Tab-separated table of C-alpha atoms and ligand atoms in Angstrom:
chain	number	residue	atom	x	y	z
R	1430	MET	CA	123.191	93.322	99.586
R	1431	TRP	CA	121.787	94.736	96.288
R	1432	VAL	CA	121.634	92.426	93.284
R	1433	GLY	CA	121.052	95.035	90.606
R	1434	VAL	CA	119.232	98.274	90.007
R	1435	GLN	CA	116.453	98.343	87.449
R	1436	ILE	CA	115.438	101.744	86.097
R	1437	GLU	CA	111.972	102.218	84.603
R	1438	GLU	CA	110.623	105.256	82.770
R	1439	SER	CA	107.211	105.040	84.426
R	1440	LEU	CA	105.500	102.726	86.910
R	1441	PRO	CA	102.299	103.013	88.906
R	1442	SER	CA	104.335	102.431	92.095
R	1443	THR	CA	107.825	101.040	92.641
R	1444	ASN	CA	106.610	99.372	95.862
R	1445	ALA	CA	103.741	97.660	94.036
R	1446	PHE	CA	106.163	96.582	91.301
R	1447	LEU	CA	108.528	94.846	93.730
R	1448	ALA	CA	105.697	93.363	95.807
R	1449	ASP	CA	104.510	91.711	92.621
R	1450	ARG	CA	108.009	90.649	91.595
R	1451	ALA	CA	108.550	89.085	95.041
R	1452	THR	CA	106.205	86.238	94.158
R	1453	THR	CA	108.203	85.162	91.084
R	1454	ASP	CA	111.780	86.055	92.074
R	1455	GLY	CA	112.989	84.743	95.429
R	1456	ARG	CA	116.130	86.852	95.625
R	1457	SER	CA	116.794	89.435	98.294
R	1458	GLY	CA	118.265	92.762	97.172
R	1459	LEU	CA	116.151	93.696	94.147
R	1460	VAL	CA	116.041	97.449	93.544
R	1461	VAL	CA	113.851	99.447	91.184
R	1462	ILE	CA	113.813	103.170	90.438
R	1463	ALA	CA	111.064	104.890	88.435
R	1464	GLU	CA	111.526	108.206	86.657
R	1465	TYR	CA	107.823	108.773	87.261
R	1466	GLN	CA	105.130	107.132	89.388
R	1467	SER	CA	101.487	107.515	88.406
R	1468	GLU	CA	100.121	106.001	91.634
R	1469	GLY	CA	102.874	106.522	94.202
R	1470	ARG	CA	101.776	105.268	97.598
R	1471	GLY	CA	102.135	106.788	101.049
R	1472	ARG	CA	101.167	105.202	104.350
R	1473	LEU	CA	97.521	104.605	105.258
R	1474	ASP	CA	96.280	104.841	101.644
R	1475	ARG	CA	97.748	108.278	101.125
R	1476	SER	CA	99.693	109.144	98.001
R	1477	TRP	CA	103.166	110.323	97.075
R	1478	VAL	CA	103.256	112.763	94.197
R	1479	SER	CA	106.194	114.094	92.230
R	1480	PRO	CA	106.730	115.359	88.663
R	1481	PRO	CA	108.828	113.162	86.316
R	1482	ARG	CA	112.595	113.171	87.018
R	1483	ALA	CA	112.316	115.781	89.759
R	1484	GLY	CA	112.588	113.295	92.569
R	1485	LEU	CA	113.961	109.912	93.382
R	1486	THR	CA	111.346	107.200	93.781
R	1487	LEU	CA	113.042	103.964	94.674
R	1488	SER	CA	112.148	100.614	96.206
R	1489	ALA	CA	114.447	97.942	97.569
R	1490	LEU	CA	113.390	94.437	98.563
R	1491	VAL	CA	114.996	92.540	101.437
R	1492	ARG	CA	114.279	89.141	102.966
R	1493	PRO	CA	115.652	89.222	106.516
R	1494	TYR	CA	114.409	85.695	107.243
R	1495	ASP	CA	116.844	85.304	110.152
R	1496	VAL	CA	115.153	88.174	112.051
R	1497	ALA	CA	111.922	87.517	113.976
R	1498	ALA	CA	108.847	89.115	112.385
R	1499	SER	CA	108.173	91.016	115.628
R	1500	ARG	CA	111.352	93.007	114.969
R	1501	TRP	CA	110.543	93.923	111.362
R	1502	PRO	CA	108.934	97.265	112.285
R	1503	TRP	CA	112.491	98.468	112.775
R	1504	ILE	CA	113.101	98.183	109.024
R	1505	ALA	CA	111.010	101.315	108.424
R	1506	LEU	CA	112.809	103.296	111.117
R	1507	ALA	CA	116.177	102.034	109.885
R	1508	ALA	CA	115.312	103.145	106.357
R	1509	GLY	CA	114.489	106.677	107.534
R	1510	LEU	CA	117.748	106.756	109.445
R	1511	ALA	CA	119.661	105.664	106.331
R	1512	VAL	CA	118.020	108.315	104.141
R	1513	GLY	CA	118.795	111.023	106.697
R	1514	ALA	CA	122.421	109.888	106.941
R	1515	ALA	CA	122.811	109.794	103.162
R	1516	LEU	CA	121.429	113.320	102.826
R	1517	ARG	CA	123.755	114.662	105.485
R	1518	HIS	CA	126.854	112.985	104.043
R	1519	THR	CA	126.197	113.341	100.322
R	1520	ALA	CA	124.053	116.448	99.991
R	1521	GLY	CA	125.265	118.424	103.021
R	1522	VAL	CA	121.695	118.895	104.224
R	1523	GLU	CA	120.862	118.768	107.949
R	1524	ALA	CA	118.110	116.173	107.765
R	1525	VAL	CA	116.289	114.927	110.873
R	1526	LEU	CA	113.597	112.316	111.411
R	1527	LYS	CA	110.032	112.806	112.495
R	1528	TRP	CA	108.818	109.572	114.067
R	1529	PRO	CA	108.299	107.107	112.562
R	1530	ASN	CA	110.205	107.809	109.372
R	1531	ASP	CA	109.572	111.173	107.728
R	1532	VAL	CA	112.789	112.892	106.754
R	1533	LEU	CA	112.622	116.622	107.449
R	1534	VAL	CA	114.739	119.676	106.885
R	1535	GLY	CA	113.672	122.013	109.648
R	1536	GLU	CA	109.978	121.123	109.871
R	1537	ARG	CA	109.462	120.496	106.136
R	1538	LYS	CA	109.357	117.016	104.622
R	1539	VAL	CA	112.028	116.234	102.049
R	1540	ALA	CA	111.550	112.451	101.944
R	1541	GLY	CA	109.060	109.805	102.976
R	1542	VAL	CA	109.455	106.089	103.596
R	1543	LEU	CA	106.905	103.334	103.173
R	1544	VAL	CA	107.816	99.778	104.157
R	1545	GLU	CA	105.449	96.955	103.294
R	1546	ARG	CA	105.710	93.327	104.346
R	1547	VAL	CA	104.922	90.962	101.484
R	1548	GLU	CA	103.980	87.306	101.817
R	1549	SER	CA	105.541	86.116	98.602
R	1550	GLY	CA	104.126	82.762	97.623
R	1551	PRO	CA	106.754	80.009	97.657
R	1552	PHE	CA	109.493	82.301	98.977
R	1553	PRO	CA	110.207	83.654	102.475
R	1554	PRO	CA	108.367	86.883	103.316
R	1555	ALA	CA	109.913	90.084	102.028
R	1556	ALA	CA	110.001	93.697	103.110
R	1557	VAL	CA	109.684	96.253	100.334
R	1558	ILE	CA	111.324	99.515	101.350
R	1559	GLY	CA	110.003	102.476	99.368
R	1560	ILE	CA	111.705	105.848	99.459
R	1561	GLY	CA	110.452	109.048	97.878
R	1562	LEU	CA	112.902	111.953	97.901
R	1563	ASN	CA	112.239	115.458	96.571
R	1564	VAL	CA	115.338	116.421	94.623
R	1565	SER	CA	114.931	119.307	92.168
R	1566	LEU	CA	111.276	120.277	92.716
R	1567	GLY	CA	110.616	123.998	92.906
R	1568	GLU	CA	108.190	125.527	95.449
R	1569	GLU	CA	105.334	125.465	92.910
R	1570	GLU	CA	105.833	121.739	92.219
R	1571	LEU	CA	105.583	120.680	95.848
R	1572	PRO	CA	102.300	119.356	97.240
R	1573	GLY	CA	102.203	122.044	99.930
R	1574	PRO	CA	104.158	124.339	102.242
R	1575	GLN	CA	104.954	121.454	104.592
R	1576	ALA	CA	107.169	119.908	101.886
R	1577	THR	CA	110.602	120.887	100.614
R	1578	SER	CA	113.248	119.632	98.193
R	1579	LEU	CA	117.016	119.328	98.119
R	1580	ALA	CA	117.225	122.147	95.561
R	1581	ILE	CA	115.242	124.481	97.824
R	1582	GLU	CA	117.471	123.549	100.747
R	1583	ARG	CA	120.586	124.373	98.666
R	1584	ALA	CA	121.975	120.861	98.779
R	1585	SER	CA	125.540	120.373	97.600
R	1586	THR	CA	124.289	117.899	94.958
R	1587	THR	CA	121.014	117.228	93.167
R	1588	ASP	CA	122.477	114.460	91.012
R	1589	ARG	CA	119.951	111.654	91.378
R	1590	SER	CA	122.430	108.870	90.517
R	1591	VAL	CA	124.809	110.067	93.194
R	1592	LEU	CA	121.938	110.334	95.693
R	1593	ALA	CA	120.566	106.893	94.807
R	1594	ARG	CA	123.970	105.261	95.263
R	1595	SER	CA	124.458	107.041	98.567
R	1596	MET	CA	121.023	105.987	99.864
R	1597	LEU	CA	121.559	102.359	98.873
R	1598	ARG	CA	124.969	102.330	100.540
R	1599	ALA	CA	123.516	103.841	103.725
R	1600	LEU	CA	120.610	101.374	103.688
R	1601	GLU	CA	123.034	98.499	103.288
R	1602	ASN	CA	125.094	99.705	106.269
R	1603	VAL	CA	122.171	100.301	108.605
R	1604	LEU	CA	120.202	97.180	107.664
R	1605	GLY	CA	123.326	95.007	107.533
R	1606	ASP	CA	124.278	95.978	111.105
R	1607	TRP	CA	120.709	95.437	112.278
R	1608	GLN	CA	120.490	91.993	110.656
R	1609	ARG	CA	123.858	90.940	112.071
R	1610	SER	CA	122.580	91.853	115.548
R	1611	GLY	CA	119.641	89.492	115.006
R	1612	GLY	CA	117.321	92.479	114.697
R	1613	ASP	CA	118.022	93.588	118.270
R	1614	ALA	CA	117.720	97.373	117.981
R	1615	GLU	CA	119.248	97.837	121.421
R	1616	ARG	CA	122.593	96.856	119.925
R	1617	GLY	CA	123.136	100.165	118.125
R	1618	LEU	CA	120.123	101.034	115.984
R	1619	LEU	CA	117.930	102.405	118.775
R	1620	ALA	CA	120.683	104.763	119.960
R	1621	ALA	CA	121.424	105.985	116.425
R	1622	TYR	CA	117.739	106.452	115.678
R	1623	THR	CA	117.137	108.342	118.925
R	1624	GLN	CA	119.949	110.714	118.098
R	1625	ALA	CA	118.584	111.474	114.623
R	1626	CYS	CA	114.923	111.766	115.651
R	1627	SER	CA	113.834	115.345	116.264
R	1628	THR	CA	110.443	114.235	117.609
R	1629	ILE	CA	111.953	113.260	120.942
R	1630	GLY	CA	111.779	116.190	123.340
R	1631	GLN	CA	108.992	117.907	121.434
R	1632	ARG	CA	105.387	118.634	122.255
R	1633	VAL	CA	103.410	116.432	119.853
R	1634	ARG	CA	99.865	115.853	118.724
R	1635	VAL	CA	99.341	112.184	117.908
R	1636	THR	CA	96.570	110.716	115.796
R	1637	VAL	CA	96.137	106.989	116.294
R	1638	PRO	CA	94.089	104.595	114.143
R	1639	GLY	CA	90.395	105.322	114.578
R	1640	ASP	CA	91.138	109.068	114.300
R	1641	ARG	CA	91.601	109.502	118.034
R	1642	GLU	CA	93.966	112.318	119.030
R	1643	PHE	CA	95.959	113.253	122.080
R	1644	GLU	CA	98.811	115.592	123.003
R	1645	GLY	CA	101.878	115.218	125.125
R	1646	GLU	CA	105.655	115.311	125.194
R	1647	ALA	CA	107.502	112.698	123.152
R	1648	VAL	CA	110.098	111.314	125.539
R	1649	ALA	CA	111.597	108.244	123.873
R	1650	VAL	CA	111.398	105.466	121.334
R	1651	ASP	CA	111.234	102.020	122.931
R	1652	ALA	CA	112.995	98.769	122.030
R	1653	VAL	CA	110.333	97.785	119.506
R	1654	GLY	CA	110.283	101.174	117.772
R	1655	ARG	CA	107.187	102.665	119.416
R	1656	LEU	CA	106.974	106.320	120.431
R	1657	VAL	CA	106.644	106.955	124.160
R	1658	VAL	CA	104.573	110.055	124.933
R	1659	ARG	CA	104.084	111.623	128.375
R	1660	THR	CA	100.575	113.032	128.698
R	1661	ALA	CA	98.612	114.637	131.527
R	1662	ALA	CA	96.880	111.279	131.990
R	1663	GLY	CA	100.107	109.281	132.117
R	1664	GLN	CA	102.443	107.657	129.633
R	1665	ARG	CA	101.181	106.374	126.283
R	1666	VAL	CA	103.010	104.166	123.840
R	1667	VAL	CA	102.228	104.543	120.145
R	1668	GLY	CA	102.965	101.772	117.648
R	1669	ALA	CA	101.252	103.272	114.633
R	1670	GLY	CA	100.024	106.767	114.118
R	1671	ASP	CA	100.715	110.225	112.809
R	1672	VAL	CA	102.590	112.836	114.721
R	1673	VAL	CA	102.563	116.605	114.457
R	1674	HIS	CA	105.304	118.574	116.163
R	1675	VAL	CA	103.295	121.191	118.057
R	1676	ARG	CA	106.319	123.173	119.209
R	1677	SER	CA	109.780	122.464	120.425
R	1678	LEU	CA	110.052	122.284	124.203
R	1679	THR	CA	113.750	123.054	124.210
C	38	BT5	C1	105.094	108.639	103.092
C	38	BT5	O1	103.803	108.435	103.433
C	38	BT5	O2	105.737	109.640	103.325
C	38	BT5	C2	105.714	107.486	102.325
C	38	BT5	C3	106.040	107.878	100.920
C	38	BT5	C4	106.742	106.761	100.197
C	38	BT5	C5	106.872	107.058	98.751
C	38	BT5	C6	107.756	106.043	98.052
C	38	BT5	S1	108.155	106.536	96.439
C	38	BT5	C7	108.807	104.975	96.081
C	38	BT5	C8	107.881	103.968	96.743
C	38	BT5	N1	106.806	103.564	95.873
C	38	BT5	C9	105.608	103.978	96.334
C	38	BT5	O3	104.508	103.785	95.760
C	38	BT5	N2	105.771	104.625	97.509
C	38	BT5	C10	107.159	104.641	97.911
C	38	BT5	P1	102.976	109.342	104.427
C	38	BT5	O4	103.735	109.531	105.702
C	38	BT5	O5	101.638	108.736	104.466
C	38	BT5	O6	102.932	110.729	103.716
C	38	BT5	C11	102.082	110.953	102.625
C	38	BT5	C12	101.717	112.416	102.670
C	38	BT5	O7	102.879	113.194	102.348
C	38	BT5	C13	100.676	112.794	101.642
C	38	BT5	O8	99.388	112.663	102.165
C	38	BT5	C14	101.027	114.258	101.356
C	38	BT5	O9	100.474	115.098	102.332
C	38	BT5	C15	102.530	114.290	101.557
C	38	BT5	N3	103.249	114.187	100.296
C	38	BT5	C16	102.875	113.614	99.130
C	38	BT5	N4	103.829	113.757	98.199
C	38	BT5	C17	104.833	114.452	98.802
C	38	BT5	C18	106.081	114.953	98.370
C	38	BT5	N5	106.555	114.748	97.134
C	38	BT5	N6	106.839	115.636	99.270
C	38	BT5	C19	106.423	115.846	100.535
C	38	BT5	N7	105.238	115.421	101.000
C	38	BT5	C20	104.458	114.729	100.140
């Protein structure tokens, strides 16, 4: 699936780099890793910050042209699932997912995922999958107490090459299966995601676009990757938004 891994000393953003590259190189499977990002991007115009060489900031470009665009939101959830699996297998860290795709240890964020769809000129549309993973950052290097790193969590490895290979292998497995199923998450991905997602079963506060907020119990993820929340006023389905785990109900 991957056609080569390019390593750069410094980039504004690995996602921006591949989004740009997508218009001149029609291949699927490009991967870039930056030792440092000066303008790392999060979702909704937020940023991802990490000191040089202390984390893994990686983007991978795929062109799943045989999967309907309506199913592409699953790419982001699949990527979170792959990162969590790689951390469990390779670093021995019990990582779970906060919907949609934050990777947590306990309640602290160790990795974030940003997937962007790119209309790439003469070529089929692409999805750029960006992953930021905190590897060797100490407490004082983290952006806040809600974040953590593999070193803090006493991972069995903090070797970034080993971790990068493991994440790419996991991504290839999860995305490959999803693509072979025609993007139908109900043929495996939804069940695997549900199992790894610690949001389900929790009391959550959800902020949806427009800064509106509500609370309820997260009960499921549906076939198109949306979070289903039971509230006092009935069931709500969230396609895009931010979730805070208020407290575990179990
Ligand atoms: C994300 O956004 O978590 C997606 C982050 C994706 C970063 C990768 S790095 C490679 C690729 N190239 C890019 O330019 N981006 C991708 P979001 O859910 O919006 O979370 C952003 C929020 O996480 C920020 O507002 C901070 O509160 C927090 N944050 C920033 N840096 C962090 C870090 N190193 N560890 C934990 N939390 C962080």
